[in-house]
mmCIF file of C-alpha atoms in Angstrom:
data_model
loop_
_atom_site.group_PDB
_atom_site.id
_atom_site.type_symbol
_atom_site.label_atom_id
_atom_site.label_comp_id
_atom_site.label_asym_id
_atom_site.label_seq_id
_atom_site.Cartn_x
_atom_site.Cartn_y
_atom_site.Cartn_z
ATOM 1 C CA MET A 1161 -0.026 0.009 -0.032
ATOM 2 C CA SER A 1162 1.645 3.188 -1.120
ATOM 3 C CA SER A 1163 2.101 5.953 1.378
ATOM 4 C CA GLN A 1164 0.329 9.285 0.731
ATOM 5 C CA PRO A 1165 2.526 12.407 0.692
ATOM 6 C CA ALA A 1166 2.218 14.523 3.773
ATOM 7 C CA PRO A 1167 0.145 17.637 3.154
ATOM 8 C CA THR A 1168 2.069 20.835 2.545
ATOM 9 C CA ALA A 1169 1.691 23.455 5.226
ATOM 10 C CA PRO A 1170 0.201 26.735 3.979
ATOM 11 C CA PRO A 1171 2.720 29.623 3.746
ATOM 12 C CA HIS A 1172 2.949 31.740 6.866
ATOM 13 C CA PRO A 1173 1.250 35.127 6.560
ATOM 14 C CA PRO A 1174 3.650 38.097 6.611
ATOM 15 C CA SER A 1175 4.896 38.930 10.038
ATOM 16 C CA ILE A 1176 2.991 41.678 11.787
ATOM 17 C CA GLY A 1177 6.278 42.893 13.152
ATOM 18 C CA PHE A 1178 7.688 43.225 9.608
ATOM 19 C CA ASN A 1179 4.736 45.305 8.548
ATOM 20 C CA LEU A 1180 5.083 47.555 11.597
ATOM 21 C CA ALA A 1181 8.767 48.039 10.880
ATOM 22 C CA GLY A 1182 8.039 49.069 7.296
ATOM 23 C CA ILE A 1183 5.458 51.562 8.431
ATOM 24 C CA ALA A 1184 7.924 52.981 10.942
ATOM 25 C CA VAL A 1185 10.603 53.425 8.222
ATOM 26 C CA LEU A 1186 8.092 55.128 5.911
ATOM 27 C CA ALA A 1187 7.004 57.456 8.686
ATOM 28 C CA LEU A 1188 10.615 58.331 9.462
ATOM 29 C CA LEU A 1189 11.327 59.149 5.798
ATOM 30 C CA LEU A 1190 8.248 61.357 5.651
ATOM 31 C CA ALA A 1191 9.268 63.138 8.825
ATOM 32 C CA VAL A 1192 12.793 63.744 7.526
ATOM 33 C CA GLY A 1193 11.385 65.057 4.224
ATOM 34 C CA ALA A 1194 9.012 67.364 6.051
ATOM 35 C CA ALA A 1195 11.860 68.617 8.259
ATOM 36 C CA TYR A 1196 13.962 69.474 5.186
ATOM 37 C CA LEU A 1197 11.009 71.255 3.607
ATOM 38 C CA LEU A 1198 10.307 73.319 6.679
ATOM 39 C CA ASP A 1199 13.972 74.164 6.998
ATOM 40 C CA GLU A 1200 14.103 75.385 3.393
ATOM 41 C CA ILE A 1201 10.923 77.431 3.833
ATOM 42 C CA GLY A 1202 12.387 78.877 7.003
ATOM 43 C CA ARG A 1203 15.636 79.786 5.356
ATOM 44 C CA THR A 1204 13.788 81.460 2.506
ATOM 45 C CA ALA A 1205 11.616 83.332 4.939
ATOM 46 C CA ARG A 1206 14.743 84.513 6.848
ATOM 47 C CA THR A 1207 16.511 85.809 3.741
ATOM 48 C CA PRO A 1208 16.743 89.564 4.389
ATOM 49 C CA THR A 1209 15.388 92.049 1.841
ATOM 50 C CA PRO A 1210 18.144 94.468 0.923
ATOM 51 C CA SER A 1211 17.774 97.977 2.328
ATOM 52 C CA LEU A 1212 19.542 101.288 1.926
ATOM 53 C CA GLU A 1213 19.900 101.214 5.735
ATOM 54 C CA ASP A 1214 21.812 97.894 5.779
ATOM 55 C CA GLY A 1215 25.084 97.732 7.665
ATOM 56 C CA SER A 1216 27.724 94.995 8.120
ATOM 57 C CA PRO A 1217 29.691 96.022 5.040
ATOM 58 C CA ILE A 1218 32.794 94.487 3.530
ATOM 59 C CA VAL A 1219 35.303 96.182 1.246
ATOM 60 C CA GLN A 1220 35.946 94.979 -2.324
ATOM 61 C CA THR A 1221 37.994 96.584 -5.055
ATOM 62 C CA ILE A 1222 36.937 96.413 -8.726
ATOM 63 C CA SER A 1223 38.497 98.366 -11.624
ATOM 64 C CA GLY A 1224 40.663 100.240 -9.140
ATOM 65 C CA ARG A 1225 37.559 101.390 -7.239
ATOM 66 C CA GLU A 1226 37.061 100.506 -3.531
ATOM 67 C CA LEU A 1227 33.443 99.629 -2.747
ATOM 68 C CA THR A 1228 31.945 99.243 0.725
ATOM 69 C CA ILE A 1229 29.069 96.833 0.317
ATOM 70 C CA PRO A 1230 26.571 95.579 2.927
ATOM 71 C CA THR A 1231 26.660 91.793 3.113
ATOM 72 C CA ALA A 1232 22.864 91.650 2.758
ATOM 73 C CA TRP A 1233 23.134 92.983 -0.766
ATOM 74 C CA PHE A 1234 25.241 90.116 -2.159
ATOM 75 C CA ARG A 1235 23.413 87.712 -4.430
ATOM 76 C CA TYR A 1236 25.831 84.841 -3.832
ATOM 77 C CA GLY A 1237 27.214 84.058 -0.393
ATOM 78 C CA GLU A 1238 30.570 82.894 -1.810
ATOM 79 C CA GLN A 1239 31.251 86.416 -3.007
ATOM 80 C CA ILE A 1240 31.185 87.824 0.523
ATOM 81 C CA ARG A 1241 34.918 88.242 1.019
ATOM 82 C CA GLU A 1242 37.106 91.286 1.067
ATOM 83 C CA GLY A 1243 39.774 92.019 -1.553
ATOM 84 C CA PHE A 1244 40.112 92.413 -5.323
ATOM 85 C CA THR A 1245 37.483 91.076 -7.691
ATOM 86 C CA ASN A 1246 36.421 91.389 -11.355
ATOM 87 C CA GLN A 1247 32.694 90.788 -10.822
ATOM 88 C CA ILE A 1248 30.208 91.652 -8.097
ATOM 89 C CA ASP A 1249 26.633 90.269 -8.091
ATOM 90 C CA LEU A 1250 24.119 92.140 -6.021
ATOM 91 C CA THR A 1251 20.373 92.194 -5.412
ATOM 92 C CA LEU A 1252 18.889 95.657 -5.040
ATOM 93 C CA ILE A 1253 15.293 96.874 -4.823
ATOM 94 C CA PHE A 1254 13.463 99.113 -7.294
ATOM 95 C CA ALA A 1255 10.498 100.782 -5.528
ATOM 96 C CA PRO A 1256 8.851 103.269 -7.900
ATOM 97 C CA ASP A 1257 6.012 105.406 -6.649
ATOM 98 C CA GLY A 1258 2.752 103.510 -6.169
ATOM 99 C CA VAL A 1259 4.163 100.185 -7.387
ATOM 100 C CA THR A 1260 5.087 97.013 -5.496
ATOM 101 C CA PRO A 1261 8.899 96.961 -4.996
ATOM 102 C CA LEU A 1262 10.756 94.718 -7.427
ATOM 103 C CA PRO A 1263 14.156 93.055 -7.008
ATOM 104 C CA VAL A 1264 16.861 94.036 -9.500
ATOM 105 C CA GLN A 1265 19.880 91.805 -10.071
ATOM 106 C CA VAL A 1266 22.937 93.976 -10.586
ATOM 107 C CA MET A 1267 26.262 92.774 -11.991
ATOM 108 C CA LEU A 1268 29.200 95.152 -11.594
ATOM 109 C CA LEU A 1269 32.019 94.642 -14.097
ATOM 110 C CA PRO A 1270 35.065 96.442 -15.491
ATOM 111 C CA ARG A 1271 33.970 98.607 -18.447
ATOM 112 C CA SER A 1272 36.129 96.581 -20.801
ATOM 113 C CA ARG A 1273 33.814 93.537 -20.262
ATOM 114 C CA ALA A 1274 30.552 95.196 -21.234
ATOM 115 C CA ARG A 1275 28.903 97.351 -23.969
ATOM 116 C CA THR A 1276 26.165 99.698 -22.965
ATOM 117 C CA SER A 1277 22.590 99.158 -24.124
ATOM 118 C CA SER A 1278 22.577 102.565 -25.808
ATOM 119 C CA THR A 1279 25.684 101.600 -27.814
ATOM 120 C CA LEU A 1280 24.073 98.311 -28.827
ATOM 121 C CA LEU A 1281 20.918 100.143 -29.915
ATOM 122 C CA ASP A 1282 22.897 102.037 -32.610
ATOM 123 C CA ALA A 1283 25.424 99.350 -33.510
ATOM 124 C CA VAL A 1284 23.230 96.208 -33.428
ATOM 125 C CA TYR A 1285 19.600 96.527 -32.520
ATOM 126 C CA LEU A 1286 18.553 99.126 -35.085
ATOM 127 C CA HIS A 1287 19.760 96.794 -37.880
ATOM 128 C CA GLN A 1288 17.672 93.903 -36.562
ATOM 129 C CA PHE A 1289 14.349 95.604 -35.970
ATOM 130 C CA GLY A 1290 11.240 94.223 -37.602
ATOM 131 C CA ASP A 1291 8.503 96.338 -39.126
ATOM 132 C CA GLU A 1292 6.179 96.025 -36.126
ATOM 133 C CA THR A 1293 6.087 98.717 -33.409
ATOM 134 C CA LEU A 1294 4.968 97.648 -30.017
ATOM 135 C CA ALA A 1295 2.819 99.749 -27.702
ATOM 136 C CA GLY A 1296 1.991 99.646 -24.017
ATOM 137 C CA ILE A 1297 4.802 101.610 -22.259
ATOM 138 C CA SER A 1298 4.373 105.343 -22.146
ATOM 139 C CA GLY A 1299 7.400 107.219 -23.474
ATOM 140 C CA LEU A 1300 9.204 104.183 -24.860
ATOM 141 C CA VAL A 1301 9.163 102.702 -28.360
ATOM 142 C CA GLY A 1302 9.144 98.931 -28.525
ATOM 143 C CA LYS A 1303 10.526 96.956 -31.485
ATOM 144 C CA PRO A 1304 10.807 93.190 -31.949
ATOM 145 C CA LEU A 1305 14.205 91.864 -33.045
ATOM 146 C CA GLY A 1306 14.534 89.696 -36.116
ATOM 147 C CA ALA A 1307 14.216 85.987 -35.447
ATOM 148 C CA ALA A 1308 16.530 85.168 -38.408
ATOM 149 C CA ALA A 1309 19.410 86.855 -36.622
ATOM 150 C CA GLY A 1310 18.952 84.670 -33.533
ATOM 151 C CA TYR A 1311 16.819 87.105 -31.564
ATOM 152 C CA GLU A 1312 13.593 85.210 -31.636
ATOM 153 C CA GLY A 1313 11.237 86.241 -28.830
ATOM 154 C CA GLU A 1314 13.341 89.306 -27.930
ATOM 155 C CA ARG A 1315 12.350 92.941 -28.090
ATOM 156 C CA VAL A 1316 13.929 96.294 -27.355
ATOM 157 C CA TRP A 1317 12.301 99.277 -25.591
ATOM 158 C CA TYR A 1318 13.990 102.620 -25.950
ATOM 159 C CA ASP A 1319 13.462 106.330 -25.451
ATOM 160 C CA PRO A 1320 13.553 107.867 -28.969
ATOM 161 C CA LEU A 1321 13.851 111.486 -27.721
ATOM 162 C CA SER A 1322 17.062 111.337 -25.735
ATOM 163 C CA ALA A 1323 20.641 111.738 -26.858
ATOM 164 C CA ASN A 1324 21.609 109.134 -24.248
ATOM 165 C CA PRO A 1325 18.477 107.016 -24.298
ATOM 166 C CA PHE A 1326 17.088 104.576 -21.787
ATOM 167 C CA VAL A 1327 17.396 101.217 -23.560
ATOM 168 C CA ALA A 1328 16.423 97.739 -22.313
ATOM 169 C CA LYS A 1329 16.286 94.413 -24.170
ATOM 170 C CA CYS A 1330 13.604 92.057 -22.980
ATOM 171 C CA MET A 1331 13.070 88.366 -23.724
ATOM 172 C CA ALA A 1332 10.364 85.823 -23.259
ATOM 173 C CA PRO A 1333 10.738 83.719 -20.059
ATOM 174 C CA ILE A 1334 12.056 80.187 -20.188
ATOM 175 C CA GLU A 1335 9.370 78.859 -17.867
ATOM 176 C CA PRO A 1336 5.752 79.193 -18.965
ATOM 177 C CA GLY A 1337 3.835 81.760 -16.916
ATOM 178 C CA ALA A 1338 7.005 83.433 -15.626
ATOM 179 C CA PRO A 1339 7.333 87.194 -16.135
ATOM 180 C CA GLU A 1340 9.293 88.583 -19.112
ATOM 181 C CA GLN A 1341 12.863 89.547 -18.138
ATOM 182 C CA CYS A 1342 14.819 92.612 -19.242
ATOM 183 C CA VAL A 1343 18.478 93.603 -19.311
ATOM 184 C CA ARG A 1344 19.989 97.089 -19.319
ATOM 185 C CA THR A 1345 23.728 97.827 -19.315
ATOM 186 C CA VAL A 1346 25.235 101.219 -18.405
ATOM 187 C CA TYR A 1347 28.563 102.786 -17.639
ATOM 188 C CA LEU A 1348 28.658 104.398 -14.237
ATOM 189 C CA PRO A 1349 30.498 107.721 -13.656
ATOM 190 C CA SER A 1350 33.014 105.775 -11.577
ATOM 191 C CA GLY A 1351 34.105 103.851 -14.681
ATOM 192 C CA ILE A 1352 32.442 100.613 -13.622
ATOM 193 C CA ALA A 1353 29.879 98.916 -15.851
ATOM 194 C CA ALA A 1354 26.533 97.864 -14.330
ATOM 195 C CA VAL A 1355 24.301 95.218 -15.883
ATOM 196 C CA TYR A 1356 20.711 95.386 -14.543
ATOM 197 C CA ALA A 1357 18.352 92.388 -14.869
ATOM 198 C CA PHE A 1358 14.754 92.960 -13.845
ATOM 199 C CA ASP A 1359 11.077 92.050 -14.347
ATOM 200 C CA ALA A 1360 9.578 93.694 -17.427
ATOM 201 C CA THR A 1361 6.802 95.264 -15.336
ATOM 202 C CA ALA A 1362 9.464 97.737 -14.059
ATOM 203 C CA LEU A 1363 9.448 99.410 -17.486
ATOM 204 C CA GLN A 1364 6.186 101.065 -16.611
ATOM 205 C CA SER A 1365 8.235 103.272 -14.211
ATOM 206 C CA TRP A 1366 11.365 103.497 -16.389
ATOM 207 C CA ARG A 1367 11.865 107.215 -15.774
ATOM 208 C CA GLN A 1368 12.572 106.443 -12.089
ATOM 209 C CA PHE A 1369 14.842 103.485 -12.725
ATOM 210 C CA ASP A 1370 18.258 105.005 -13.128
ATOM 211 C CA GLY A 1371 17.670 107.524 -10.369
ATOM 212 C CA GLN A 1372 16.805 104.821 -7.866
ATOM 213 C CA MET A 1373 19.697 102.648 -8.858
ATOM 214 C CA GLN A 1374 21.921 105.642 -8.323
ATOM 215 C CA LEU A 1375 20.865 105.893 -4.670
ATOM 216 C CA TRP A 1376 21.992 102.286 -4.012
ATOM 217 C CA LEU A 1377 25.242 102.475 -5.989
ATOM 218 C CA GLU A 1378 26.264 105.830 -4.540
ATOM 219 C CA LYS A 1379 26.041 104.403 -1.087
ATOM 220 C CA ILE A 1380 28.672 101.749 -1.787
ATOM 221 C CA GLY A 1381 30.977 104.033 -3.894
ATOM 222 C CA ALA A 1382 30.141 102.486 -7.279
ATOM 223 C CA TRP A 1383 28.562 105.577 -8.820
#
């Protein structure tokens, strides 16, 4: 009489302890992620807004000019060191009358490394203008630049009545929904070049722009 094989025992259900351990690890990961998020939000919230009243300055020399710059104005922390440099990146504030203040990114350079926007208007931009004329900013003429020359999506706004005109080149944002960004380059009386990058909405108050930037740059000795 042949023997019958012994019945196979059903597999054990997963251990309750194993499940609890997995839940605990997941909860820990979520807690760590939340802590990092809160820390980043907190650091962003603690980032000081630059002010003309800021202190704690350091001294940097660019193009033979000694500047005394509050540390809160620096765009990049690694630039906060005294001594000689060939580029300074700052964040300043443009606060025209009746308008929400806007940040302006300012790059200070030796003059030899930059061409002013007014120079580019005559030497480059005028030769690339399309037929269309843009409206919407009082006192400025807007002209799109030719896409065939590599300027697709870019436009220039300028004051046609001034011998030394206000000129800014603006371009469509990279990210959808982001504001249009503009660039304006000038030579300061000190001999330093300043490159301003700012939200295109600031153009509505363009007559106040250079005067307000002068207040900031005079304070540090760049004007």
